[in-house]
PDB file of C-alpha atoms in Angstrom:
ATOM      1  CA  UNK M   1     118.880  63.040  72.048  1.00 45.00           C
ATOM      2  CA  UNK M   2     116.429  61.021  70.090  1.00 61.00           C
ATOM      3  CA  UNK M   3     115.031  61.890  66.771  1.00 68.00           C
ATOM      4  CA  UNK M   4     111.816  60.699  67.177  1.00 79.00           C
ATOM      5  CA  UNK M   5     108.832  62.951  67.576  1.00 87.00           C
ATOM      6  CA  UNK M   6     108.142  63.360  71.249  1.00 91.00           C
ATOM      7  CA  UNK M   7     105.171  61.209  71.085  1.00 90.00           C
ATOM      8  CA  UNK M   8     106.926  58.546  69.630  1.00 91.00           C
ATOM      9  CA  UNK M   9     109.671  58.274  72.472  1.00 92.00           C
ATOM     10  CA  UNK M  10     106.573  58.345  75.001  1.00 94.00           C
ATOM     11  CA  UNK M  11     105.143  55.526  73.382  1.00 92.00           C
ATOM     12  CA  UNK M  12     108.464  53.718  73.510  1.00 92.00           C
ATOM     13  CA  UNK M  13     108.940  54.508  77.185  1.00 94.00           C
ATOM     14  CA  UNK M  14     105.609  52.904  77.866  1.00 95.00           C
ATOM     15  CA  UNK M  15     106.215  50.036  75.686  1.00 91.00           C
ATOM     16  CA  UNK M  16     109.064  49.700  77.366  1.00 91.00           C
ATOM     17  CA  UNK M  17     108.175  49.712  80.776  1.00 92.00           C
ATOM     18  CA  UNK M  18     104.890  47.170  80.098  1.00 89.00           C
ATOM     19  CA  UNK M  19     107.812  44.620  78.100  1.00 85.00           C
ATOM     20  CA  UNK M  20     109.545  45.010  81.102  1.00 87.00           C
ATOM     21  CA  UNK M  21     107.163  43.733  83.261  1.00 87.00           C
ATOM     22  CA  UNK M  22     107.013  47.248  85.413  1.00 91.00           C
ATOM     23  CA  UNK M  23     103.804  47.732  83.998  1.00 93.00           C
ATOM     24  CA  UNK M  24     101.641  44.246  84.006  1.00 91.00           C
ATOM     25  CA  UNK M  25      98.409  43.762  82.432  1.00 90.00           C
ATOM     26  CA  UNK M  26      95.727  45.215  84.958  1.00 92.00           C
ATOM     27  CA  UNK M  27      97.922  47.843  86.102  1.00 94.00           C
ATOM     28  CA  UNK M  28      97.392  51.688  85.947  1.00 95.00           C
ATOM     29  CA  UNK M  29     100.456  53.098  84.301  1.00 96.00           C
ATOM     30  CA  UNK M  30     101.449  57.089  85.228  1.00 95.00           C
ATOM     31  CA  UNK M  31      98.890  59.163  84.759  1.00 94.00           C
ATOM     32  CA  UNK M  32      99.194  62.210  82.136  1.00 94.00           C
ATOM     33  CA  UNK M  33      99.706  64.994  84.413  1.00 95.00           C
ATOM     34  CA  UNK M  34     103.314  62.665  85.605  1.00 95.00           C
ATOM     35  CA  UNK M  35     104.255  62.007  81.980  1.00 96.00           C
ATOM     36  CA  UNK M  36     103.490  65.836  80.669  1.00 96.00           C
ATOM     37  CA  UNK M  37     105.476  66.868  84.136  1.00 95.00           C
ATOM     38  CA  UNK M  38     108.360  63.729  83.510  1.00 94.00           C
ATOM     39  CA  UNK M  39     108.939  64.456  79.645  1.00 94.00           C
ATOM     40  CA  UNK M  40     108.436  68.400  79.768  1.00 94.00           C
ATOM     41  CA  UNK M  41     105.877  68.421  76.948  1.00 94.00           C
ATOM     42  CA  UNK M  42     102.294  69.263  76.216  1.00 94.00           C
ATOM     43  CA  UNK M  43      99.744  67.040  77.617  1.00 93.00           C
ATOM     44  CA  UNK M  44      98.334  67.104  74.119  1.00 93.00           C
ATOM     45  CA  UNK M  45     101.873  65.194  73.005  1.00 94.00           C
ATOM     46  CA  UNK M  46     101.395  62.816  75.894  1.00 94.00           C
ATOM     47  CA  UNK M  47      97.660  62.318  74.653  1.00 92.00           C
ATOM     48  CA  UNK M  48      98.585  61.154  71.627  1.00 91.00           C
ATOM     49  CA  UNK M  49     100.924  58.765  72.778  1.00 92.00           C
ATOM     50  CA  UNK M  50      98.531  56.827  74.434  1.00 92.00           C
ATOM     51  CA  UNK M  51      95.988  57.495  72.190  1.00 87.00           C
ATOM     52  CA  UNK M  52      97.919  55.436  69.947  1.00 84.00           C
ATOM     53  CA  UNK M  53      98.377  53.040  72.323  1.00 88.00           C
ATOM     54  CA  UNK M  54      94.967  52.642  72.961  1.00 82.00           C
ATOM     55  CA  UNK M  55      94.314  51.930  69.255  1.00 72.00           C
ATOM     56  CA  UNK M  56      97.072  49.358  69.118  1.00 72.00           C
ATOM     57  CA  UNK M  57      95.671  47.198  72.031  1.00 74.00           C
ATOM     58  CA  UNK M  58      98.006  47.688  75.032  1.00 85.00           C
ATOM     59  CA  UNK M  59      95.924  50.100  76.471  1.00 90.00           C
ATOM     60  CA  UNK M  60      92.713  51.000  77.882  1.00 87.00           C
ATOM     61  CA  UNK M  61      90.972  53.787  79.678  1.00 87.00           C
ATOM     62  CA  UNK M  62      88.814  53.799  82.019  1.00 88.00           C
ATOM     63  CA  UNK M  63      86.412  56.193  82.967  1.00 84.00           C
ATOM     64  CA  UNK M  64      87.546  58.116  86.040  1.00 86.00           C
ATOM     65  CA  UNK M  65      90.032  55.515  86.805  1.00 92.00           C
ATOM     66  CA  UNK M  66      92.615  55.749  84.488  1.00 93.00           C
ATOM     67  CA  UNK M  67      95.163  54.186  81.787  1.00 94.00           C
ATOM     68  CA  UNK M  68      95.639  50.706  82.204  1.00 94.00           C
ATOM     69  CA  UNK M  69      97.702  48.030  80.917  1.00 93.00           C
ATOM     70  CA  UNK M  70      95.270  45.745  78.508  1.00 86.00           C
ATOM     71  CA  UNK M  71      95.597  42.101  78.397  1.00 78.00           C
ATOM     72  CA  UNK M  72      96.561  41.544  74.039  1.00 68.00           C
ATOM     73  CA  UNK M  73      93.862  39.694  72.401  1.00 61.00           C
ATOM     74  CA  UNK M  74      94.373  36.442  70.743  1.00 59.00           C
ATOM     75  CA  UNK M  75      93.245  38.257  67.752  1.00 68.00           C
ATOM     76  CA  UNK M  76      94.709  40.048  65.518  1.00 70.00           C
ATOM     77  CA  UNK M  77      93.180  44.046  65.622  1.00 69.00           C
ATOM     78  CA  UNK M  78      92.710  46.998  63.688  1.00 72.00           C
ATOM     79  CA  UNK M  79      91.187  50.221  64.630  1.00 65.00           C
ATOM     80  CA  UNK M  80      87.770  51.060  62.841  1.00 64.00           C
ATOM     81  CA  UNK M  81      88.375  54.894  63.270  1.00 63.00           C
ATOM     82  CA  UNK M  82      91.776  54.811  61.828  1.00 70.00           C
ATOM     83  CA  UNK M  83      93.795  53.702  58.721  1.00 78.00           C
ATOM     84  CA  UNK M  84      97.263  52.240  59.662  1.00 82.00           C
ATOM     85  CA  UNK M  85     100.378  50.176  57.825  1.00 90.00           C
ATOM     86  CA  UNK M  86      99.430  46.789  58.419  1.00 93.00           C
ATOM     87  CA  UNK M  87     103.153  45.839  58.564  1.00 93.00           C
ATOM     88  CA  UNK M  88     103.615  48.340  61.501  1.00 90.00           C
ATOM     89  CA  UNK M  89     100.441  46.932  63.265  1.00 89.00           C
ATOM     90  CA  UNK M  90     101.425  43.186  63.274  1.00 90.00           C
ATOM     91  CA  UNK M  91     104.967  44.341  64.188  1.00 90.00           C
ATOM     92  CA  UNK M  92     103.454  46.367  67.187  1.00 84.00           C
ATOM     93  CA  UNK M  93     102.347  42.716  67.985  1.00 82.00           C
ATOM     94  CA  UNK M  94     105.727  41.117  68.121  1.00 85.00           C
ATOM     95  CA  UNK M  95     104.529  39.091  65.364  1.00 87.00           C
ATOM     96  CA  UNK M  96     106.123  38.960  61.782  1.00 92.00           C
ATOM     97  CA  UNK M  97     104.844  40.795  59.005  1.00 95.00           C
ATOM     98  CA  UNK M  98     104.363  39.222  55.583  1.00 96.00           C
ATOM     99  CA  UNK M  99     102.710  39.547  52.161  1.00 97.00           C
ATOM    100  CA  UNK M 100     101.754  38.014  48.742  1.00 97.00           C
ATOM    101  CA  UNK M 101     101.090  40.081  46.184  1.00 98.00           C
ATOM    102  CA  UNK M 102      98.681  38.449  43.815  1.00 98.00           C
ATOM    103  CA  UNK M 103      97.898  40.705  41.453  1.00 97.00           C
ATOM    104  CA  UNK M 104      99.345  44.748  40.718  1.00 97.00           C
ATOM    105  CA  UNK M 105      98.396  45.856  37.201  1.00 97.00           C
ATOM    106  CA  UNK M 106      96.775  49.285  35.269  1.00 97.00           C
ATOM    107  CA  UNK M 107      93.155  48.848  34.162  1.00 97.00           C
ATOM    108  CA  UNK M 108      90.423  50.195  33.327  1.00 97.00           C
ATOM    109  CA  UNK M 109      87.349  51.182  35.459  1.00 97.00           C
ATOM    110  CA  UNK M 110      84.378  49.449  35.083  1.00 97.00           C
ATOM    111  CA  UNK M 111      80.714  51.002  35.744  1.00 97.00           C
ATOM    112  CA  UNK M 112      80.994  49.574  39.427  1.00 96.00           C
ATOM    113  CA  UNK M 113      84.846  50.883  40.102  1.00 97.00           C
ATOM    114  CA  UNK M 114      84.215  54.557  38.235  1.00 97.00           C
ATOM    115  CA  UNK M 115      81.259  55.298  40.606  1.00 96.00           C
ATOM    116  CA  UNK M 116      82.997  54.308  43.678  1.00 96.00           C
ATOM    117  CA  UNK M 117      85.989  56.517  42.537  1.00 97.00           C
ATOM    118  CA  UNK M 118      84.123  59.344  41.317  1.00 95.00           C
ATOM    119  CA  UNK M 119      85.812  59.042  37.511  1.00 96.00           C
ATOM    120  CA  UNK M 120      84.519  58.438  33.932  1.00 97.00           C
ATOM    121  CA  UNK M 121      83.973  55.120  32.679  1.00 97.00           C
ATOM    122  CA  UNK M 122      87.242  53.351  31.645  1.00 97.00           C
ATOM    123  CA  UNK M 123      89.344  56.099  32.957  1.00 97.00           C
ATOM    124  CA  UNK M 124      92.699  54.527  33.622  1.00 97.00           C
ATOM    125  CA  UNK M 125      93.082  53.244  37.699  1.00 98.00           C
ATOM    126  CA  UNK M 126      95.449  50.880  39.063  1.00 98.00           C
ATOM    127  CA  UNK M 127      94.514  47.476  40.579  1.00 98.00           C
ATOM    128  CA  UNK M 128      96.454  45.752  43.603  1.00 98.00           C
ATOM    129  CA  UNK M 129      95.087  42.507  45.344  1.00 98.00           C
ATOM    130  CA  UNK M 130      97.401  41.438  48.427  1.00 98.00           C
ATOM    131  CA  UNK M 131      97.630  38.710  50.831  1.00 98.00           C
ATOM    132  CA  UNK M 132      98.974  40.231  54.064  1.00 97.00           C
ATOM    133  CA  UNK M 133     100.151  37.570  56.820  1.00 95.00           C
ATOM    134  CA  UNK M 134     100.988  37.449  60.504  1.00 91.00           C
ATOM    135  CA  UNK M 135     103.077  34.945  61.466  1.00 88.00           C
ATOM    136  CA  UNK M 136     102.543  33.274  58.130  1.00 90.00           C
ATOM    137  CA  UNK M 137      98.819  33.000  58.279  1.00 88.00           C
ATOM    138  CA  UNK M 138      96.345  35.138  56.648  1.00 92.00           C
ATOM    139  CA  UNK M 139      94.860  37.876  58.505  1.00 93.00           C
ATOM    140  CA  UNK M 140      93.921  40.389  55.278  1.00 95.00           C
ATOM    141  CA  UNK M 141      93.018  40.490  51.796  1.00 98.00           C
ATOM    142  CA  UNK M 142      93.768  43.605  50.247  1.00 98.00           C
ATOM    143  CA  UNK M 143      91.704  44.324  47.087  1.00 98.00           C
ATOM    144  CA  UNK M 144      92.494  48.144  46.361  1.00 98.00           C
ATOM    145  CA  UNK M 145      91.707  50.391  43.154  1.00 98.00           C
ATOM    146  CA  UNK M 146      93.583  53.701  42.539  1.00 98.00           C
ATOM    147  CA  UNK M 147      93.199  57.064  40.652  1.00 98.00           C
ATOM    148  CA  UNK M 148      95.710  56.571  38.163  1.00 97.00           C
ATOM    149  CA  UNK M 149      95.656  60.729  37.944  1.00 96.00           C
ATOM    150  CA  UNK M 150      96.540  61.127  41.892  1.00 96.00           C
ATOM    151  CA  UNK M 151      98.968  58.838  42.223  1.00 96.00           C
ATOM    152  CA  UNK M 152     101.003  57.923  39.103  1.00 95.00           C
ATOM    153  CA  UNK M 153     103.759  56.158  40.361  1.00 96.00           C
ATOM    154  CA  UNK M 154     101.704  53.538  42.253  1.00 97.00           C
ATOM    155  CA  UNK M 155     101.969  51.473  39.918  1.00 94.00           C
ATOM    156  CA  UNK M 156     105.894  51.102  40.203  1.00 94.00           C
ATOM    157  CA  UNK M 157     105.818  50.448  43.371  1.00 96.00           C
ATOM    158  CA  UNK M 158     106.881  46.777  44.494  1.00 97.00           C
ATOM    159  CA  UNK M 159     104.384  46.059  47.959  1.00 97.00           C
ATOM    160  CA  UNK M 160     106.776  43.226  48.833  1.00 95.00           C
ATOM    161  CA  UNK M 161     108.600  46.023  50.202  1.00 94.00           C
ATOM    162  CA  UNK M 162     105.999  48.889  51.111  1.00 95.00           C
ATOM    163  CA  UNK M 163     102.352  48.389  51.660  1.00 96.00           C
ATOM    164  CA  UNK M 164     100.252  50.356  49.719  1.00 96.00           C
ATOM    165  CA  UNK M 165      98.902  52.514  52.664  1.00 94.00           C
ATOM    166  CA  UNK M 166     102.498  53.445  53.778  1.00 94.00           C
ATOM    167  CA  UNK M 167     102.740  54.567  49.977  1.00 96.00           C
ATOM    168  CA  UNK M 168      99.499  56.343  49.820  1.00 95.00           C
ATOM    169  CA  UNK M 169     100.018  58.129  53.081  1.00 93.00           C
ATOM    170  CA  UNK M 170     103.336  59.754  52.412  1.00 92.00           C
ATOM    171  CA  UNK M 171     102.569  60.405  49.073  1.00 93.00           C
ATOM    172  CA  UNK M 172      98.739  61.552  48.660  1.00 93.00           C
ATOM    173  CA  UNK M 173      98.244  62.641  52.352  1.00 90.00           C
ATOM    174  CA  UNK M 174      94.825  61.201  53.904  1.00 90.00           C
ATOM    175  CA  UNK M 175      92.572  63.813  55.112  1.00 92.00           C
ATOM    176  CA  UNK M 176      89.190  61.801  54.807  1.00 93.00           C
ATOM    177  CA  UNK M 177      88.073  58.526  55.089  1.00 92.00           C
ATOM    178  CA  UNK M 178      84.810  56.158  54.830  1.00 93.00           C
ATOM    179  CA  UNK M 179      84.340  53.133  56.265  1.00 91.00           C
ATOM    180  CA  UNK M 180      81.440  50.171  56.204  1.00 93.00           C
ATOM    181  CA  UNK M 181      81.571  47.136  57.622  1.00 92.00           C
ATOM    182  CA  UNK M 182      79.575  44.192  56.978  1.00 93.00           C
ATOM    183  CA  UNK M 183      79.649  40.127  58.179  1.00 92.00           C
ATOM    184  CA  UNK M 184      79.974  38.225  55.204  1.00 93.00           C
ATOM    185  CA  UNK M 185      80.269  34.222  53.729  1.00 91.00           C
ATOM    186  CA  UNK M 186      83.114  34.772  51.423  1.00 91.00           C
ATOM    187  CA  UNK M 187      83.124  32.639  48.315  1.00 92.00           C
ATOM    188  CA  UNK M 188      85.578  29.633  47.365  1.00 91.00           C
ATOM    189  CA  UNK M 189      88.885  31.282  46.153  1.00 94.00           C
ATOM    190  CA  UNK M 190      88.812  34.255  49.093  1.00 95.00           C
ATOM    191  CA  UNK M 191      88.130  31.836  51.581  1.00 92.00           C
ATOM    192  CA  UNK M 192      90.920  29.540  50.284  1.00 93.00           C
ATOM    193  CA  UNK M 193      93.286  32.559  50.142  1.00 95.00           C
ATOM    194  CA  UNK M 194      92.259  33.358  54.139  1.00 93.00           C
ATOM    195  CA  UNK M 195      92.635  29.740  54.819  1.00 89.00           C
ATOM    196  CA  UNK M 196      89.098  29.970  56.295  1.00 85.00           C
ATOM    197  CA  UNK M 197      87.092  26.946  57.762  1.00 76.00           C
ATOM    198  CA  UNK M 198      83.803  26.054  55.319  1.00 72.00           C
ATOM    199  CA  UNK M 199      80.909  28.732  56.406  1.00 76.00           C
ATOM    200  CA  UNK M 200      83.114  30.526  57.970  1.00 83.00           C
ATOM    201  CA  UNK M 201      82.499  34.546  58.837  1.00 89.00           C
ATOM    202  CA  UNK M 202      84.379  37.050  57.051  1.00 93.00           C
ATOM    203  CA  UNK M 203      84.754  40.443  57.909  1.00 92.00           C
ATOM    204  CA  UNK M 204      84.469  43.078  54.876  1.00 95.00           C
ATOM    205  CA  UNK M 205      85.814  46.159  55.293  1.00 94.00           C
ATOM    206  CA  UNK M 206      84.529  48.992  52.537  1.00 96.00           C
ATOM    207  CA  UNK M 207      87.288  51.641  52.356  1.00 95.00           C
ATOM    208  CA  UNK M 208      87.307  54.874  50.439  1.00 96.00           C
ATOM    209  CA  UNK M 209      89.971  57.773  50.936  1.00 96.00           C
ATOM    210  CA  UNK M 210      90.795  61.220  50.382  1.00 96.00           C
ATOM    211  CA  UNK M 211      93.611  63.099  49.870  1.00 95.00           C
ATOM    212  CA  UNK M 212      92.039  67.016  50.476  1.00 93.00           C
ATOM    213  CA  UNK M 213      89.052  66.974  48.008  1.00 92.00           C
ATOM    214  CA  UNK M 214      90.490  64.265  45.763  1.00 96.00           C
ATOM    215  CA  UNK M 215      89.295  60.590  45.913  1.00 97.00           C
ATOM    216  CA  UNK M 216      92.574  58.782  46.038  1.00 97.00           C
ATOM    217  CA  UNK M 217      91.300  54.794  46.756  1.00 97.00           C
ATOM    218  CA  UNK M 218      88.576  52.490  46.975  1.00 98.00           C
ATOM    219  CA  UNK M 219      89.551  49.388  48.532  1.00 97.00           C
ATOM    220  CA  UNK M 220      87.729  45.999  49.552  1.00 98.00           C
ATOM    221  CA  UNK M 221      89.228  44.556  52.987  1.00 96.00           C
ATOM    222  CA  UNK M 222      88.563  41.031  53.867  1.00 97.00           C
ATOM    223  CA  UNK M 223      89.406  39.210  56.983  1.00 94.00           C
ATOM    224  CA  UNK M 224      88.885  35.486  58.526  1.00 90.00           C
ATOM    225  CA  UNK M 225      86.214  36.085  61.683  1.00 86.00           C
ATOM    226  CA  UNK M 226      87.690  33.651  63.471  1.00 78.00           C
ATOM    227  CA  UNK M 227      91.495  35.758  63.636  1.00 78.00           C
ATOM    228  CA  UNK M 228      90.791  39.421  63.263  1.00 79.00           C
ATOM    229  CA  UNK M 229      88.870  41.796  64.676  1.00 78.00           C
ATOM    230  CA  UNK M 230      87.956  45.259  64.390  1.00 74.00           C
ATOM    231  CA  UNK M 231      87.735  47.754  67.200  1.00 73.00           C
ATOM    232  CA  UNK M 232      86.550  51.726  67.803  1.00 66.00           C
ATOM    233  CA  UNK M 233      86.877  53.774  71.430  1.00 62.00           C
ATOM    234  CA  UNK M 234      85.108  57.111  71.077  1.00 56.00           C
ATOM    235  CA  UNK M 235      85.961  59.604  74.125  1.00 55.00           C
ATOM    236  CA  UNK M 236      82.419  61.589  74.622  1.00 55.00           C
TER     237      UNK M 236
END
């Protein structure tokens, strides 16, 4: 028997069948009731499979109708609603996962960085600014600040190898986060670092989290308009 968490072998069964060409884009895969009866678990369990699946792009519901199999965008896509491992995302793509790290050091915080952490001026944060790539090309800059006091060992960590949310999120658990978005013209050196056109948009991303009632990260997200997108489905 697998080890994976119920929802997890769902999620590969689906997968599976869709890569497999049982399921093709535009058709209506089992419905819960089947998988909950087929796996002998909870319908919440079976929920959250495609939940997930929904957030990662191969599904969509439709009102009344149904799960379906959704077409994959030529974009890459993140859900708004929800902080994931970018590695894990563009692997859920079949597309390969890469990085530069450009800068990882311990600093100081500035008037601007203290108040979006919730510290005192120059209390001691780390810094990490990373280049994260699918299939070679830029899809995120990573510009994140850290609570020195939360999480210590962040800055020993090498994000060649681990990105700083899979770090954060097994090590300061996330229990709250806030996002803002805003369209934006980057200047010179982000845009040359995103490999973006002249004028082109950029998608910012304002991300603060929380780890119960302690203010782990602040982070600054960028992405090239033109290859990313961001996406939110909220079941009334």
């Amino acid at each position: 028997m697998s080890a994976e968490p119920l929802y997890i072998q769902i999620k590969q069964y689906i997968e599976q069948k869709i890569d497999q060409g049982h399921w093709p884009v535009g058709q209506r895969i089992s419905t819960e009731m089947e998988l909950t009866e087929q796996f002998s678990v909870s319908r919440m369990t079976v929920n959250k499979a495609i939940r997930d699946l929904v957030g990662d792009g191969k599904l969509e519901r439709r009102p009344r109708l149904g799960t379906f199999v959704k077409k994959q965008s030529e974009k890459a896509e993140s859900p708004l609603l929800d902080t994931r491992n970018i590695a894990k995302e563009v692997a859920s793509r079949g597309k390969t996962y890469s990085c530069d790290v450009i800068k990882h050091l311990a600093t100081k915080a500035d008037q601007n960085i203290a108040t979006k952490l919730g510290v005192m001026l120059g209390s001691s944060v780390y810094y990490s600014e990373i280049l994260h790539k699918e299939n070679d090309l830029p899809i995120q800059l990573e510009c994140r600040w850290v609570n020195a006091k939360f999480a210590p060992d962040y800055y020993k960590q090498d994000f060649s190898k681990v990105t700083p949310n899979e770090y954060l999120t097994l090590n300061c658990p996330m229990t709250a986060v806030e996002h803002t978005v805003e369209a934006i013209i980057c200047n010179d050196e982000i845009g040359q670092r995103l490999e973006m056109t002249t004028k082109e948009p950029c998608l910012l991303l304002h991300r603060r989290t929380w780890s119960d009632d302690r203010l782990i990260s602040t982070a600054l997200l960028y992405h090239p308009g033109s290859r990313y997108q961001l996406s939110s489905k909220v079941t009334l």
